[in-house]
Tab-separated table of C-alpha atoms and ligand atoms in Angstrom:
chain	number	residue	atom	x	y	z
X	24	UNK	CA	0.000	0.000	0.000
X	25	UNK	CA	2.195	3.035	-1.172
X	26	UNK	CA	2.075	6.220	0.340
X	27	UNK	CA	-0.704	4.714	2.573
X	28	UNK	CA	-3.358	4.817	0.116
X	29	UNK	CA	-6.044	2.506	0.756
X	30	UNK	CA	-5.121	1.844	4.164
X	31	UNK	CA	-8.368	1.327	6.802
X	32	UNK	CA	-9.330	1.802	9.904
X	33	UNK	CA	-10.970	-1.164	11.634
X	34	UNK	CA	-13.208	-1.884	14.405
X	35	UNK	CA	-12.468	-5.209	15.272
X	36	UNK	CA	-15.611	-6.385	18.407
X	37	UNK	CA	-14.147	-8.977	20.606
X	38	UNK	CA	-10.412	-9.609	22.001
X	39	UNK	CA	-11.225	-13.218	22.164
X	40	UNK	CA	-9.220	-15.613	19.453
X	41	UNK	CA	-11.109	-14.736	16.641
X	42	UNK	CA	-11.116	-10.880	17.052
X	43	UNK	CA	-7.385	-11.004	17.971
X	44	UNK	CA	-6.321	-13.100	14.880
X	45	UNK	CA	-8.626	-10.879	12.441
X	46	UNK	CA	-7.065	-7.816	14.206
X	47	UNK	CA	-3.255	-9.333	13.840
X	48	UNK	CA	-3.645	-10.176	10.136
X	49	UNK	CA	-4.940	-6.771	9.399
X	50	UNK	CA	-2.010	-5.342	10.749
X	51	UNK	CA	-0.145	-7.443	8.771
X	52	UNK	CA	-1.598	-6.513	5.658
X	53	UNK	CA	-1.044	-3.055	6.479
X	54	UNK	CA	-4.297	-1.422	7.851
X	55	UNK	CA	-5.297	0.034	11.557
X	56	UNK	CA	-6.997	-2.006	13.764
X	57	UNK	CA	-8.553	-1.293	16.816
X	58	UNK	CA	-10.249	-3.643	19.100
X	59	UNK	CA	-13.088	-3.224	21.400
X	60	UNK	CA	-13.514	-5.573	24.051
X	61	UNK	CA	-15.943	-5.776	27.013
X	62	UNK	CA	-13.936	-8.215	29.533
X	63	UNK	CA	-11.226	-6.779	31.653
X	64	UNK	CA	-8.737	-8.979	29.507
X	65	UNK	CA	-8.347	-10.513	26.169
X	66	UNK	CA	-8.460	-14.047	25.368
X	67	UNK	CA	-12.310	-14.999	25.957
X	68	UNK	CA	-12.915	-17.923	25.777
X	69	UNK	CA	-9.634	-18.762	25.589
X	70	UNK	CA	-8.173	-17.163	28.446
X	71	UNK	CA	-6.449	-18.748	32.130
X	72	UNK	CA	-6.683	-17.898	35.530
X	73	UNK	CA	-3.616	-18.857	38.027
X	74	UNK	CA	-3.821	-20.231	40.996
X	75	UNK	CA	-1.372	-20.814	43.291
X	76	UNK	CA	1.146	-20.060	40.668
X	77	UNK	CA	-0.705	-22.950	38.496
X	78	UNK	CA	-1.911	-22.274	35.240
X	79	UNK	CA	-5.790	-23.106	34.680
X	80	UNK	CA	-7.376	-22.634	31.369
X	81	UNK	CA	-10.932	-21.579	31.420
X	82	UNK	CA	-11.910	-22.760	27.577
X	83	UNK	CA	-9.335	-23.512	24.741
X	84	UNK	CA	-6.858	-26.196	25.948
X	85	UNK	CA	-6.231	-29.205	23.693
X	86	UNK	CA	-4.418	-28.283	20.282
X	87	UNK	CA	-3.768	-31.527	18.129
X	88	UNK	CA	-1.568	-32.682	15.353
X	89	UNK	CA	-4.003	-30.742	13.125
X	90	UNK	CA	-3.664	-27.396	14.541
X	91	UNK	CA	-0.515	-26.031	12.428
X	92	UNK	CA	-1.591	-22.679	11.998
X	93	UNK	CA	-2.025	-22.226	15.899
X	94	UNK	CA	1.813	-24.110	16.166
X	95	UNK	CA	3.012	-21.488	14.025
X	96	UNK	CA	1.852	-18.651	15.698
X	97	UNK	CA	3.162	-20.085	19.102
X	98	UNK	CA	6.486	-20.723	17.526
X	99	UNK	CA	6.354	-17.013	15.728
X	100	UNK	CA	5.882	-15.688	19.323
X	101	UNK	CA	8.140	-17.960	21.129
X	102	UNK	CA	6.036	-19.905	23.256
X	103	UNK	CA	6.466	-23.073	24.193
X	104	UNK	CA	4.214	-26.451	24.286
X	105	UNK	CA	3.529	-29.148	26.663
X	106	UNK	CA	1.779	-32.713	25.850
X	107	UNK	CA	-1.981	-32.099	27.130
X	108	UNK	CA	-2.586	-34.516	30.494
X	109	UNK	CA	-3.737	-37.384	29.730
X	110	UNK	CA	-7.462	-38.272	30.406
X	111	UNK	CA	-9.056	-40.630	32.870
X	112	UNK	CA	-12.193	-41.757	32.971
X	113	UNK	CA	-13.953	-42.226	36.431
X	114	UNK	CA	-16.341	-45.264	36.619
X	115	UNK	CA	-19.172	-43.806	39.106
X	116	UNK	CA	-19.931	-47.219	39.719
X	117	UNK	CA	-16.933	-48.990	40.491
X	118	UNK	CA	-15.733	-45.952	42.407
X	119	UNK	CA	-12.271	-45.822	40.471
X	120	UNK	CA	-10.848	-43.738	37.554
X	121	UNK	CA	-8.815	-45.876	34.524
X	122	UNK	CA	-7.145	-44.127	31.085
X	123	UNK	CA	-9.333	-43.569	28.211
X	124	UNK	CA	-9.810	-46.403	26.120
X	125	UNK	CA	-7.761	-46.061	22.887
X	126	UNK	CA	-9.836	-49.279	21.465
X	127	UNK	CA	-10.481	-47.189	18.016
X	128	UNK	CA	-6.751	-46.572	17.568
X	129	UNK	CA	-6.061	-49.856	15.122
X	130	UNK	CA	-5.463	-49.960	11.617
X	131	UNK	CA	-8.499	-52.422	10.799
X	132	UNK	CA	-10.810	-49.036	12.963
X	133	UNK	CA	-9.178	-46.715	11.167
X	134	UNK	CA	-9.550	-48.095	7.012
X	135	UNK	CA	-13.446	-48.870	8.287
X	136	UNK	CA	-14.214	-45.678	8.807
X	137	UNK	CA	-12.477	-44.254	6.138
X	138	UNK	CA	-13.905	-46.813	3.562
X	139	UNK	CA	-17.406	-45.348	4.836
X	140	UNK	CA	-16.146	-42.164	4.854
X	141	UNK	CA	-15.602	-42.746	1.099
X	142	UNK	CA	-17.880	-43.875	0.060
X	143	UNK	CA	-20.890	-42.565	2.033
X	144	UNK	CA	-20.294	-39.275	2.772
X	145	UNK	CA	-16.979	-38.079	1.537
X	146	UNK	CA	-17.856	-34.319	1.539
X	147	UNK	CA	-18.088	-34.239	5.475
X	148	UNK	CA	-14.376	-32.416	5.554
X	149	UNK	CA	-16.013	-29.409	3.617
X	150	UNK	CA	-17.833	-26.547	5.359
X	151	UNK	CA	-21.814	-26.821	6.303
X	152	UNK	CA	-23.482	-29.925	7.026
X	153	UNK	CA	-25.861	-30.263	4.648
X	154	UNK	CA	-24.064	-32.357	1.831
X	155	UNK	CA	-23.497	-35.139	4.848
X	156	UNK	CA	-26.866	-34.800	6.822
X	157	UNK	CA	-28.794	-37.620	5.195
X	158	UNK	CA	-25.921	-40.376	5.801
X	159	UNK	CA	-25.219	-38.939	9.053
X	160	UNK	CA	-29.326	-38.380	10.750
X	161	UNK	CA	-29.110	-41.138	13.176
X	162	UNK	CA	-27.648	-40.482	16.882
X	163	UNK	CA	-24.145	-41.452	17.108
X	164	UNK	CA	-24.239	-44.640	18.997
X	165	UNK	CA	-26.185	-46.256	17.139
X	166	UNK	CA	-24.503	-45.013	13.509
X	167	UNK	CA	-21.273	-46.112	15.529
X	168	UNK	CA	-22.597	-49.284	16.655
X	169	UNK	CA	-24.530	-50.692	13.710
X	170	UNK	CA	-21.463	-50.105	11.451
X	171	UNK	CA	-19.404	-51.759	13.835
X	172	UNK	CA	-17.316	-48.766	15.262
X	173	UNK	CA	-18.364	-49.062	19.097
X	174	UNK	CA	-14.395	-48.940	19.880
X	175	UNK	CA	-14.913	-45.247	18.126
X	176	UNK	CA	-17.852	-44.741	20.718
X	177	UNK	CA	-15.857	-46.155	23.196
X	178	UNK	CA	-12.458	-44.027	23.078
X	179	UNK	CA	-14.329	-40.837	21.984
X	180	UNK	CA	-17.289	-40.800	24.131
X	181	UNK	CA	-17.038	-39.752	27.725
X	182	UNK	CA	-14.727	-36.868	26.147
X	183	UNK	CA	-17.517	-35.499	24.062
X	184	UNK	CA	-19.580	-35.562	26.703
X	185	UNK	CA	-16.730	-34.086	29.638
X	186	UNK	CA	-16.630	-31.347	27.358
X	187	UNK	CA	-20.424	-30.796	27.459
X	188	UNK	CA	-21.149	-31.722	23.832
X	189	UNK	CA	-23.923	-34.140	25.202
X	190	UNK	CA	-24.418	-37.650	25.264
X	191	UNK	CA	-23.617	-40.058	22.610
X	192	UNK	CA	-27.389	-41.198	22.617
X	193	UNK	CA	-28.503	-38.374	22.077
X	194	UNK	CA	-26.055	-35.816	19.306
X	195	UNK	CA	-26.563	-37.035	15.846
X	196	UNK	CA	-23.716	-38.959	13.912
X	197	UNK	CA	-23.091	-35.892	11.840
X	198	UNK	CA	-21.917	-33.895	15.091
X	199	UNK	CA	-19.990	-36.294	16.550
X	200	UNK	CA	-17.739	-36.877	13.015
X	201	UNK	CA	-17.713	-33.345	11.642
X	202	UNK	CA	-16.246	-32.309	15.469
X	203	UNK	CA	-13.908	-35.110	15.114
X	204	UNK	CA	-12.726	-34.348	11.617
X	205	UNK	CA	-12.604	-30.692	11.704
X	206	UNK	CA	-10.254	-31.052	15.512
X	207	UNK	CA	-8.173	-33.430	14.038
X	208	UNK	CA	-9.162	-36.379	16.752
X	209	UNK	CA	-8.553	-38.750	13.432
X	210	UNK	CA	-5.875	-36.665	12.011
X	211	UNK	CA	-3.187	-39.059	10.448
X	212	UNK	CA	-0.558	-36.465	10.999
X	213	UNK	CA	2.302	-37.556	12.513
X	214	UNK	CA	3.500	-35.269	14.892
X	215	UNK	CA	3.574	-31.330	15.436
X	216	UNK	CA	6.316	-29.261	17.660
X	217	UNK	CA	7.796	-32.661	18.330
X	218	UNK	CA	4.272	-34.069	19.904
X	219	UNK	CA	3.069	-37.282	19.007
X	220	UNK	CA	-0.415	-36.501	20.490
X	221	UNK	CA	-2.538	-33.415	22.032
X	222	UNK	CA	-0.590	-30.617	23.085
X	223	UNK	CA	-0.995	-26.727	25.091
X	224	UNK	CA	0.488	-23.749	25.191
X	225	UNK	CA	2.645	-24.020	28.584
X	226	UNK	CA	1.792	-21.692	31.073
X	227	UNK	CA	-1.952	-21.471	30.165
X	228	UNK	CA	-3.408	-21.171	26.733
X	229	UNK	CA	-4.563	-17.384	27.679
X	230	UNK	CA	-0.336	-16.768	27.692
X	231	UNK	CA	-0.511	-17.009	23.765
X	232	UNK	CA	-3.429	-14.817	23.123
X	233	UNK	CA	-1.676	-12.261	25.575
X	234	UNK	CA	1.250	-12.617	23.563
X	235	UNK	CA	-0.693	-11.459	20.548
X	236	UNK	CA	-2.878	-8.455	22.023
X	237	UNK	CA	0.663	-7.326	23.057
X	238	UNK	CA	1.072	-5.494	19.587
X	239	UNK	CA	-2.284	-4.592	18.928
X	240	UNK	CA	-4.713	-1.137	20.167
X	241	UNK	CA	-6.932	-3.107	22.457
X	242	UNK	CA	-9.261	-1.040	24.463
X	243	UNK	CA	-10.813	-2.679	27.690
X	244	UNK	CA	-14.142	-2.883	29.258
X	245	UNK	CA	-15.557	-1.404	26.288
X	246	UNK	CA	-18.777	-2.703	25.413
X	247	UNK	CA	-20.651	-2.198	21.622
X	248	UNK	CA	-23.772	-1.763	22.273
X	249	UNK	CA	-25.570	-1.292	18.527
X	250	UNK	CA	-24.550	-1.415	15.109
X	251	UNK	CA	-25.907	0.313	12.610
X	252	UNK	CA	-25.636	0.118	9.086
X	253	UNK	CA	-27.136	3.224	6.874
X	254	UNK	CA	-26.520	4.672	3.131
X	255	UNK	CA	-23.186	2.815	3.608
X	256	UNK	CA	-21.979	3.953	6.269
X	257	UNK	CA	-21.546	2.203	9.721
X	258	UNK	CA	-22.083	3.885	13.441
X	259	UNK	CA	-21.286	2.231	15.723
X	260	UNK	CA	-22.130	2.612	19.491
X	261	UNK	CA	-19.956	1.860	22.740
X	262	UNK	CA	-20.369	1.954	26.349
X	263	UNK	CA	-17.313	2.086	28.426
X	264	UNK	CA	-17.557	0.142	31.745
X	265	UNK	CA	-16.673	0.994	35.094
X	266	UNK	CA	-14.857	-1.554	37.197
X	267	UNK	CA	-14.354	-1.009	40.861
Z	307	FAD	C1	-15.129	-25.189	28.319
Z	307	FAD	C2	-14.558	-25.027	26.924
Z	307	FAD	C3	-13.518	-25.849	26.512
Z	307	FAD	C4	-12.972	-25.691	25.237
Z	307	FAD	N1	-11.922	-26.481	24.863
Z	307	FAD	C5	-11.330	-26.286	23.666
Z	307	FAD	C6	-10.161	-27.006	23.317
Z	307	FAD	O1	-9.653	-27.800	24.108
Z	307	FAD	N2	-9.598	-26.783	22.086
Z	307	FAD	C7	-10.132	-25.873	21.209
Z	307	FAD	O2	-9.581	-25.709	20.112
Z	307	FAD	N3	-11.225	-25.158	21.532
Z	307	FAD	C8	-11.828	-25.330	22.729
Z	307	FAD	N4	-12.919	-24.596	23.076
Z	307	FAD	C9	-13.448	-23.651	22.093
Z	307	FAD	C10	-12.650	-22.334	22.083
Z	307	FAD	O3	-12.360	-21.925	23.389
Z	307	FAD	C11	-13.514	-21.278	21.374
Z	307	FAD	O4	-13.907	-21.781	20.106
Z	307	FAD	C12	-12.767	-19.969	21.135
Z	307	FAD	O5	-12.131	-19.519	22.299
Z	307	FAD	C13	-13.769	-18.939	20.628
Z	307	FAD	O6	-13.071	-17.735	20.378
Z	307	FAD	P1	-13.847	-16.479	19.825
Z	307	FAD	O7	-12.880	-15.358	19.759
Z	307	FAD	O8	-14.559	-16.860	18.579
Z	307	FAD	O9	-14.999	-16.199	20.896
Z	307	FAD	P2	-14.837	-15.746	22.431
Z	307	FAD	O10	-13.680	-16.410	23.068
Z	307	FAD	O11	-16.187	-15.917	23.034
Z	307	FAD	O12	-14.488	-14.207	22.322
Z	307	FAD	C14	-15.452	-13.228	22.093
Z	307	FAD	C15	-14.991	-11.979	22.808
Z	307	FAD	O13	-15.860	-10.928	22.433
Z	307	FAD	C16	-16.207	-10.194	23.583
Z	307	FAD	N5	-17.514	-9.581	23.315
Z	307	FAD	C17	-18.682	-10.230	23.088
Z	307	FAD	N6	-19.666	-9.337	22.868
Z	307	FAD	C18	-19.098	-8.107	22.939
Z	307	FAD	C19	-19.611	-6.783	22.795
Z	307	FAD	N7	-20.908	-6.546	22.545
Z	307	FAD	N8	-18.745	-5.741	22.923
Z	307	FAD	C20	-17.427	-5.962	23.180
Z	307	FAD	N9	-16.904	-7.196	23.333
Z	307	FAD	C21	-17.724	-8.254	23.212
Z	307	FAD	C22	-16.240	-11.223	24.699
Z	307	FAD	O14	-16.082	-10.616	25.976
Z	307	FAD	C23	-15.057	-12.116	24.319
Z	307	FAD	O15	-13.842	-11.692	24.900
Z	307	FAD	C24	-13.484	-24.711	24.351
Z	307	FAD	C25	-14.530	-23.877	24.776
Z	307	FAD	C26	-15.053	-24.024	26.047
Z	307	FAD	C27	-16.155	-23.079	26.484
């Protein structure tokens, strides 16, 4: 952009991920951005809270071999990753916790579901849900377990449900895969910043997105409060907020 000409001024709403990565690329390519956000800190959904000198994060945590945009950035900003801890399960009724099964984790698991993958809904990787819906209507237990993939219910299950995504009886087949493509649960990626599994940012996933808002014009406990669009232009109104 020479001489500055078509350079522009942005509003970006939101210092969550999203906002900040919009907000960091338009930088990048040159133009102002300024970004309005109503917490007291950035990172949303995404941010940590320490306690006794122990990272927690609130949201965002797992990154897996799939996430090599998000690697980059961390290595870009010179943060560095820890393997995610593993899981446990706790059996309510035996009183006792074990490791997540990793039953699904064979070849002979893995070429079934890609052969019906294939073959019977091959555009599921592609955004929307539409093209997969009919193949994919039933919940996912029962798609999993009358197409012989109950070691895929098995290893994936209680996770999807820990994280509040809701029972296995109940989501519909198309959730449960499209969440499992699109994370990279059946990535075939080797490994990423040297981990062979799930990894985080150490020091709390918020650390990264702090990282980030470090170079940016972030302004605090601002909150938008309307946007209007008229004869193209664009007002937009804020409210600042008092903390104590
Ligand atoms: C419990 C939990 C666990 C998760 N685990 C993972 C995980 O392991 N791996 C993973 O990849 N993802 C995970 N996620 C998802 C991930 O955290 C979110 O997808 C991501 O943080 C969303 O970022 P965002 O910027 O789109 O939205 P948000 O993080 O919600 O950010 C939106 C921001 O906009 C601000 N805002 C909203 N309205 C206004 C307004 N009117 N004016 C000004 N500011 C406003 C908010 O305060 C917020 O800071 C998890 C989410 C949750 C809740």
């Amino acid at each position: 952009m020479p001489g500055g000409q078509g350079v522009k001024t942005v509003i970006v709403i939101g210092a969550g991920a999203s906002g900040l990565t919009a907000a960091r690329a338009l930088e990048k390519a040159g133009h102002r951005a300024i970004v309005l956000e109503r917490g007291g800190e950035v990172g949303g959904k995404c941010a940590s809270v320490d306690i006794d000198g122990h990272a927690f994060d609130l949201g965002g945590h797992v990154c897996t071999t799939e996430y090599r945009r998000l690697a980059a950035l961390a290595t870009e900003l010179g943060l560095d990753t820890e393997p995610t801890t593993p899981h446990r399960v706790f059996d309510a009724q035996a009183g006792r916790s074990r490791p997540q099964s990793s039953a699904f984790f064979t070849y002979e698991n893995f070429q079934r579901y890609r052969h019906l993958r294939d073959t019977r809904f091959p555009r599921l990787g592609e955004p929307g849900l539409a093209h997969s819906a009919k193949a994919l209507s039933a919940p996912a237990r029962q798609w999993l377990e009358s197409h012989g993939l109950e070691a895929m219910a098995e290893s994936f299950g209680a996770g999807y449900t820990a994280a509040g995504y809701g029972s296995l009886d109940e989501i519909p087949a198309l959730y449960f895969l499209k969440y499992a493509e699109m994370t990279g649960l059946l990535s075939s990626a080797r490994d990423l910043l040297g981990h062979a599994g799930s990894f985080t940012i150490k020091g709390g996933f918020g650390t990264l997105w702090q990282k980030v808002a470090q170079d940016l014009d972030i302004r605090l406990n601002v909150e938008i409060e309307q946007i209007v669009r008229n004869a193209g232009q664009v007002r937009v109104r804020a409210c600042l907020l008092y903390t104590s």
